[in-house]
Coordinates of C-alpha atoms in Angstrom, one line a residue:
M1 CA -39.4 -62.5 -16.6
R2 CA -39.8 -58.8 -16.6
I3 CA -38.3 -56.1 -18.8
D4 CA -36.8 -53.3 -16.7
H5 CA -35.5 -51.2 -19.6
A6 CA -35.7 -51.2 -23.4
T7 CA -33.9 -49.2 -26.1
V8 CA -35.2 -49.9 -29.6
S9 CA -34.0 -49.1 -33.1
D10 CA -34.6 -50.6 -36.5
R11 CA -31.2 -52.3 -36.3
A12 CA -30.9 -53.4 -32.7
V13 CA -32.7 -53.7 -29.4
L14 CA -31.1 -53.3 -25.9
L15 CA -33.0 -54.9 -23.0
I16 CA -32.4 -55.1 -19.3
I17 CA -34.2 -58.2 -18.2
T18 CA -34.8 -59.7 -14.8
W19 CA -35.5 -63.4 -14.4
A20 CA -37.4 -64.1 -11.1
G21 CA -38.7 -67.2 -9.5
T22 CA -38.0 -69.8 -6.8
R23 CA -35.6 -72.7 -6.7
E24 CA -35.3 -75.3 -3.9
G25 CA -37.6 -73.3 -1.7
G26 CA -35.8 -69.9 -2.1
A27 CA -36.6 -66.9 -4.3
F28 CA -34.1 -65.6 -6.8
E29 CA -33.6 -62.7 -9.2
I30 CA -31.1 -62.7 -12.1
A31 CA -30.6 -59.5 -14.1
K32 CA -29.1 -59.6 -17.5
V33 CA -28.5 -57.2 -20.4
G34 CA -29.2 -58.4 -23.9
V35 CA -28.4 -56.7 -27.2
F36 CA -30.4 -58.1 -30.2
E37 CA -29.2 -57.5 -33.7
I38 CA -32.1 -57.2 -36.2
D39 CA -31.8 -58.0 -39.9
D40 CA -33.5 -56.3 -42.8
L41 CA -36.6 -58.5 -42.4
G42 CA -37.0 -57.7 -38.8
R43 CA -35.7 -61.0 -37.5
I44 CA -33.2 -61.5 -34.7
R45 CA -29.8 -62.2 -36.3
C46 CA -27.6 -62.4 -33.2
I47 CA -27.9 -62.0 -29.4
D48 CA -25.1 -60.7 -27.1
Q49 CA -25.7 -61.2 -23.4
Y50 CA -24.0 -59.2 -20.6
D51 CA -24.1 -59.1 -16.9
L52 CA -25.5 -56.0 -15.3
D53 CA -22.1 -54.6 -14.5
Q54 CA -21.2 -54.8 -18.2
V55 CA -23.9 -52.4 -19.3
D56 CA -21.4 -50.0 -20.8
A57 CA -20.1 -52.7 -23.1
A58 CA -23.7 -53.6 -24.0
R59 CA -24.4 -50.0 -24.9
A60 CA -21.2 -49.8 -27.0
R61 CA -22.3 -52.9 -28.9
F62 CA -25.8 -51.4 -29.4
A63 CA -24.2 -48.2 -30.7
E64 CA -22.0 -50.1 -33.1
L65 CA -25.1 -51.9 -34.5
V66 CA -27.2 -48.8 -34.7
L67 CA -24.6 -46.4 -36.1
G68 CA -22.9 -48.8 -38.4
P69 CA -19.2 -49.2 -39.1
V70 CA -18.5 -45.6 -39.9
E71 CA -19.6 -44.2 -36.5
A72 CA -18.1 -47.3 -34.8
L73 CA -14.7 -46.0 -35.9
R74 CA -15.2 -42.8 -33.9
P75 CA -13.9 -41.2 -31.8
D76 CA -10.9 -43.6 -31.5
P77 CA -10.4 -45.7 -34.7
L78 CA -7.6 -47.6 -33.0
R79 CA -9.8 -49.0 -30.2
I80 CA -10.4 -52.7 -30.4
L81 CA -14.1 -53.1 -29.7
P82 CA -15.3 -56.2 -27.8
N83 CA -17.0 -58.9 -29.9
A84 CA -18.9 -62.1 -29.0
A85 CA -15.7 -64.1 -28.4
S86 CA -14.1 -61.5 -26.1
L87 CA -17.3 -61.2 -24.1
A88 CA -17.5 -65.0 -23.7
R89 CA -13.9 -64.9 -22.5
D90 CA -14.8 -62.2 -20.0
R91 CA -17.7 -64.4 -18.6
A92 CA -15.3 -67.3 -18.4
L93 CA -12.8 -65.3 -16.4
E94 CA -15.6 -64.2 -14.1
A95 CA -16.6 -67.8 -13.6
F96 CA -13.0 -68.7 -12.8
A97 CA -12.7 -65.9 -10.3
A98 CA -15.8 -67.2 -8.6
R99 CA -14.5 -70.8 -8.9
D100 CA -17.9 -71.6 -10.4
W101 CA -16.9 -74.6 -12.5
L102 CA -20.5 -75.4 -13.5
A103 CA -20.9 -71.9 -14.9
L104 CA -17.6 -72.2 -16.7
R105 CA -18.6 -75.5 -18.3
A106 CA -22.0 -74.0 -19.3
L107 CA -20.2 -71.4 -21.4
T108 CA -18.6 -74.0 -23.7
S109 CA -19.9 -75.9 -26.8
R110 CA -20.1 -79.7 -26.8
D111 CA -17.1 -79.9 -29.1
M112 CA -15.0 -77.4 -27.3
V113 CA -11.2 -77.8 -27.8
W114 CA -8.5 -76.5 -25.5
E115 CA -4.9 -76.3 -26.7
D116 CA -1.8 -75.1 -24.9
R117 CA 0.7 -74.5 -27.7
Q118 CA 3.3 -73.0 -25.4
K119 CA 6.6 -74.7 -25.7
R120 CA 6.6 -75.8 -22.1
A121 CA 3.2 -77.5 -22.3
L122 CA 2.0 -78.6 -25.8
L123 CA -1.3 -80.1 -24.5
T124 CA -4.6 -80.7 -26.3
G125 CA -7.9 -81.7 -24.8
D126 CA -11.5 -81.0 -24.3
V127 CA -13.5 -78.9 -21.8
E128 CA -12.7 -81.3 -18.9
L129 CA -9.0 -80.9 -19.4
W130 CA -9.4 -77.1 -19.7
I131 CA -11.3 -76.9 -16.4
S132 CA -9.0 -79.4 -14.7
S133 CA -6.0 -77.2 -15.6
L134 CA -7.7 -74.1 -14.2
Q135 CA -8.7 -75.9 -11.0
T136 CA -5.1 -76.9 -10.5
V137 CA -3.9 -73.2 -10.4
S138 CA -7.1 -71.7 -9.0
P139 CA -6.0 -71.5 -5.3
W140 CA -3.1 -69.1 -6.0
V141 CA -3.5 -67.4 -9.4
R142 CA -5.5 -64.5 -11.0
F143 CA -5.7 -63.3 -14.6
E144 CA -5.0 -59.9 -16.1
H145 CA -6.0 -59.6 -19.8
E146 CA -6.0 -57.0 -22.6
L147 CA -7.9 -57.4 -25.9
I148 CA -5.4 -57.0 -28.8
A149 CA -7.4 -58.1 -31.9
T150 CA -10.8 -59.3 -33.1
V151 CA -11.5 -61.1 -36.3
G152 CA -15.1 -60.8 -37.1
D153 CA -17.5 -61.4 -34.2
R154 CA -16.4 -65.0 -33.2
V155 CA -12.6 -64.8 -32.8
A156 CA -10.6 -62.7 -30.3
L157 CA -7.0 -62.5 -29.3
E158 CA -5.9 -61.3 -25.8
H159 CA -2.7 -60.6 -24.0
V160 CA -3.1 -62.6 -20.8
G161 CA -1.0 -62.5 -17.6
W162 CA -1.1 -65.2 -14.9
V163 CA -0.2 -63.5 -11.6
G164 CA 0.2 -65.3 -8.3
G165 CA 1.7 -68.5 -7.0
P166 CA 2.2 -70.1 -3.6
K167 CA 4.0 -68.2 -0.9
G168 CA 7.7 -68.0 -1.7
G169 CA 7.1 -69.1 -5.3
E170 CA 5.3 -66.2 -6.8
F171 CA 5.4 -65.8 -10.5
Q172 CA 4.0 -64.0 -13.5
I173 CA 3.4 -65.7 -16.9
E174 CA 2.4 -63.8 -20.0
Q175 CA 0.8 -65.4 -23.1
I176 CA -1.5 -64.8 -26.0
T177 CA -4.9 -66.5 -25.8
L178 CA -7.2 -67.1 -28.8
T179 CA -10.9 -67.6 -28.1
E180 CA -13.4 -68.7 -30.7
V181 CA -17.1 -69.0 -30.1
D182 CA -19.8 -70.7 -32.2
A183 CA -22.9 -69.2 -33.6
D184 CA -24.6 -69.4 -30.2
G185 CA -21.8 -67.5 -28.5
R186 CA -20.4 -70.6 -26.7
I187 CA -16.7 -71.1 -26.5
R188 CA -15.6 -73.8 -29.0
A189 CA -11.8 -73.2 -28.9
S190 CA -9.4 -71.7 -26.4
I191 CA -5.8 -71.8 -27.6
T192 CA -2.7 -70.3 -25.8
F193 CA 0.5 -69.2 -27.5
D194 CA 3.9 -68.0 -26.2
L195 CA 4.3 -64.3 -26.5
D196 CA 7.0 -64.8 -29.2
D197 CA 4.5 -66.8 -31.2
R198 CA 2.4 -63.8 -31.9
R199 CA 2.6 -64.3 -35.6
A200 CA 1.2 -67.9 -35.3
A201 CA -1.6 -66.6 -33.0
F202 CA -2.7 -64.1 -35.6
A203 CA -2.5 -66.6 -38.4
E204 CA -4.6 -69.1 -36.5
A205 CA -7.2 -66.4 -35.7
H206 CA -7.6 -65.4 -39.3
A207 CA -7.7 -69.0 -40.5
R208 CA -10.5 -69.8 -38.1
F209 CA -12.4 -66.7 -39.3
V210 CA -12.2 -67.9 -42.9
A211 CA -13.2 -71.5 -42.0
G212 CA -15.9 -70.4 -39.6
E213 CA -17.9 -67.2 -39.6
A214 CA -16.8 -66.0 -43.1
A215 CA -17.2 -69.5 -44.7
A216 CA -20.8 -68.9 -45.7
I217 CA -20.1 -65.7 -47.7
G218 CA -16.6 -66.4 -49.0
G219 CA -14.3 -63.8 -50.5
Q220 CA -11.8 -63.9 -47.6
T221 CA -9.6 -66.9 -48.4
P222 CA -7.1 -65.2 -50.8
I223 CA -6.5 -62.5 -48.2
V224 CA -5.5 -65.0 -45.6
V225 CA -3.4 -67.0 -48.1
L226 CA -1.5 -63.9 -49.1
A227 CA -0.8 -62.9 -45.5
R228 CA 0.6 -66.4 -44.9
A229 CA 2.7 -66.2 -48.0
F230 CA 4.1 -62.8 -47.0
A231 CA 5.0 -64.0 -43.6
R232 CA 7.0 -66.9 -45.2
R233 CA 8.4 -64.6 -47.9
N234 CA 7.0 -67.0 -50.5
W235 CA 6.7 -64.5 -53.4
E236 CA 5.5 -67.1 -55.9
T237 CA 2.5 -68.0 -53.8
L238 CA 1.9 -64.4 -52.9
R239 CA 1.9 -63.4 -56.6
G240 CA -0.5 -66.3 -57.3
C241 CA -3.1 -64.7 -54.9
L242 CA -3.3 -61.6 -57.1
A243 CA -5.4 -61.1 -60.2
D244 CA -3.5 -60.3 -63.4
N245 CA -5.2 -56.9 -63.4
L246 CA -4.7 -56.1 -59.7
V247 CA -4.6 -52.4 -58.9
F248 CA -3.0 -51.2 -55.7
R249 CA -3.7 -47.6 -54.6
D250 CA -2.2 -45.7 -51.7
H251 CA -4.8 -43.0 -50.6
R252 CA -2.8 -41.9 -47.5
T253 CA -1.7 -38.3 -47.1
L254 CA 1.8 -38.9 -48.3
G255 CA 0.7 -41.6 -50.8
L256 CA 4.3 -42.8 -51.2
L257 CA 3.4 -45.9 -53.2
G258 CA 0.8 -44.2 -55.5
E259 CA -0.8 -46.6 -57.9
L260 CA 0.8 -49.9 -58.7
R261 CA 0.0 -53.0 -60.8
R262 CA 0.5 -56.5 -59.7
D263 CA 4.2 -57.1 -60.4
E264 CA 5.1 -53.6 -59.3
W265 CA 3.4 -54.2 -56.0
V266 CA 5.0 -57.5 -55.4
E267 CA 8.4 -55.9 -56.0
S268 CA 7.6 -53.2 -53.5
L269 CA 6.9 -55.8 -50.9
R270 CA 10.3 -57.5 -51.7
V271 CA 12.0 -54.2 -51.2
Q272 CA 10.2 -53.7 -47.9
T273 CA 11.5 -57.0 -46.6
D274 CA 15.1 -56.0 -47.7
L275 CA 14.9 -52.8 -45.8
A276 CA 13.3 -54.4 -42.7
P277 CA 13.9 -58.2 -42.8
D278 CA 11.6 -58.9 -39.8
V279 CA 8.7 -56.7 -41.0
D280 CA 5.4 -58.2 -40.2
V281 CA 1.7 -57.2 -40.7
E282 CA -1.1 -57.8 -38.2
T283 CA -4.8 -57.3 -38.8
L284 CA -6.1 -55.9 -35.5
R285 CA -9.8 -55.6 -36.5
V286 CA -12.0 -56.6 -39.4
I287 CA -14.3 -53.6 -39.5
T288 CA -16.7 -54.9 -42.2
W289 CA -16.7 -57.8 -44.7
N290 CA -18.9 -59.3 -47.4
T291 CA -18.6 -61.7 -50.3
H292 CA -16.4 -59.4 -52.2
G293 CA -13.9 -58.4 -49.5
R294 CA -13.4 -56.3 -46.4
V295 CA -12.2 -53.1 -44.7
D296 CA -9.7 -53.9 -41.9
L297 CA -7.5 -52.1 -39.5
S298 CA -3.9 -53.3 -39.8
R299 CA -0.4 -52.4 -38.7
A300 CA 3.0 -53.1 -40.3
Y301 CA 5.9 -53.0 -37.9
G302 CA 9.5 -54.1 -37.7
I303 CA 13.1 -52.8 -37.4
L304 CA 14.8 -51.1 -40.3
R305 CA 18.1 -52.8 -41.3
D306 CA 20.0 -49.4 -41.0
G307 CA 17.7 -47.8 -38.4
G308 CA 15.3 -48.2 -35.6
P309 CA 11.9 -49.7 -35.0
F310 CA 8.9 -48.5 -37.1
E311 CA 5.1 -49.0 -37.1
N312 CA 2.5 -48.0 -39.7
V313 CA -1.2 -48.3 -38.9
M314 CA -3.7 -48.1 -41.7
L315 CA -7.1 -49.0 -43.0
R316 CA -7.0 -51.5 -45.9
V317 CA -9.8 -52.0 -48.4
I318 CA -9.3 -55.4 -50.1
V319 CA -11.6 -56.7 -52.8
T320 CA -11.4 -60.3 -54.3
D321 CA -13.2 -62.3 -56.9
G322 CA -13.3 -65.2 -54.5
D323 CA -10.0 -66.7 -55.8
H324 CA -7.8 -63.7 -56.4
I325 CA -7.3 -60.2 -55.0
R326 CA -8.4 -57.6 -57.5
H327 CA -8.0 -54.3 -55.5
W328 CA -5.9 -53.3 -52.5
D329 CA -6.4 -49.7 -51.3
L330 CA -4.7 -48.1 -48.3
F331 CA -6.2 -45.2 -46.2
E332 CA -5.3 -43.3 -43.1
V333 CA -6.9 -44.6 -39.9
G334 CA -9.0 -41.5 -39.6
D335 CA -10.5 -42.0 -43.1
G336 CA -13.0 -44.6 -42.2
E337 CA -15.8 -43.0 -44.2
R338 CA -13.7 -42.9 -47.3
A339 CA -12.5 -46.5 -46.9
L340 CA -16.1 -47.8 -46.4
A341 CA -17.3 -45.8 -49.4
R342 CA -14.4 -47.2 -51.5
L343 CA -15.4 -50.8 -50.6
E344 CA -19.0 -50.1 -51.6
E345 CA -17.8 -48.6 -54.9
L346 CA -15.6 -51.5 -55.7
C347 CA -18.3 -54.0 -54.8
V348 CA -20.7 -52.4 -57.2
E349 CA -18.0 -52.5 -59.9
C350 CA -17.4 -56.2 -59.2
A351 CA -21.1 -57.0 -59.4
Q352 CA -21.3 -55.7 -62.9
P353 CA -20.9 -58.2 -65.7

């Protein structure tokens, strides 16, 4: 092994490494890019691996680790940055394109689960069924994909298109694919949804985040329970997710909602669903999180009962006591510094006896 390039900071290290040797009588060289996240004690916390043609993605990941969440929101706060799950999915698609089934299998965990929840399929299996299904379509299909959301580092959602088909039977199928990786970056779940099951795909992604990566630190469960209750218009359950002394603050330029207490805010949500019965909220990216809460990038969208479609994109600062939500603040998408500072301020307040 030789190191061809190194970029080092106190938070991360980027290395371009070449593995060289011989195998079965022939020489080989394999070049990889690695981004190593360093914790406060100087230990390696996480490793992201890239192929050489993914060096731009590696540099973006390095910059995110070095600069922190504030700078990572610039210059485009709406950009969904790749995470470990989306990068694992990229490598899986590369292996599929090369019809390298051994490489594809090597990207998965031992307990990998594949589910096709599309109405025409409804299949569940392990890595062997996943690979078998891909082998079936491999002679005449290719994938197009777009990252639409990440939840932490281990869960990603993509809009995927299958394009191809045998001569005379060409087709294009669109779906949403959820990818979850384990702590080692291996794919442990791949789940496909119909496009019109977008709400279910997002709900599954956030449930897996809470049960997986965020489980060790806590603080996220009431946020996910509230989102599920809002989607079902279950106002009693939603209200039960909120602390008696909840404070909602709208820091956006217009600040239409101002400052509300628990029951006032619940009523405002009821009114919102009256004005737009199909209104939904999607969290596109969890920017930072800790035991007290998170900052995330979300959008509310729908069709007004007496008007046209609408979309509001915002940064949300949500703080919990583990069981109930205590603070809910809204900021413009360009106010990342203010949102992160607000989370820090509220976390200090929560830590006080």
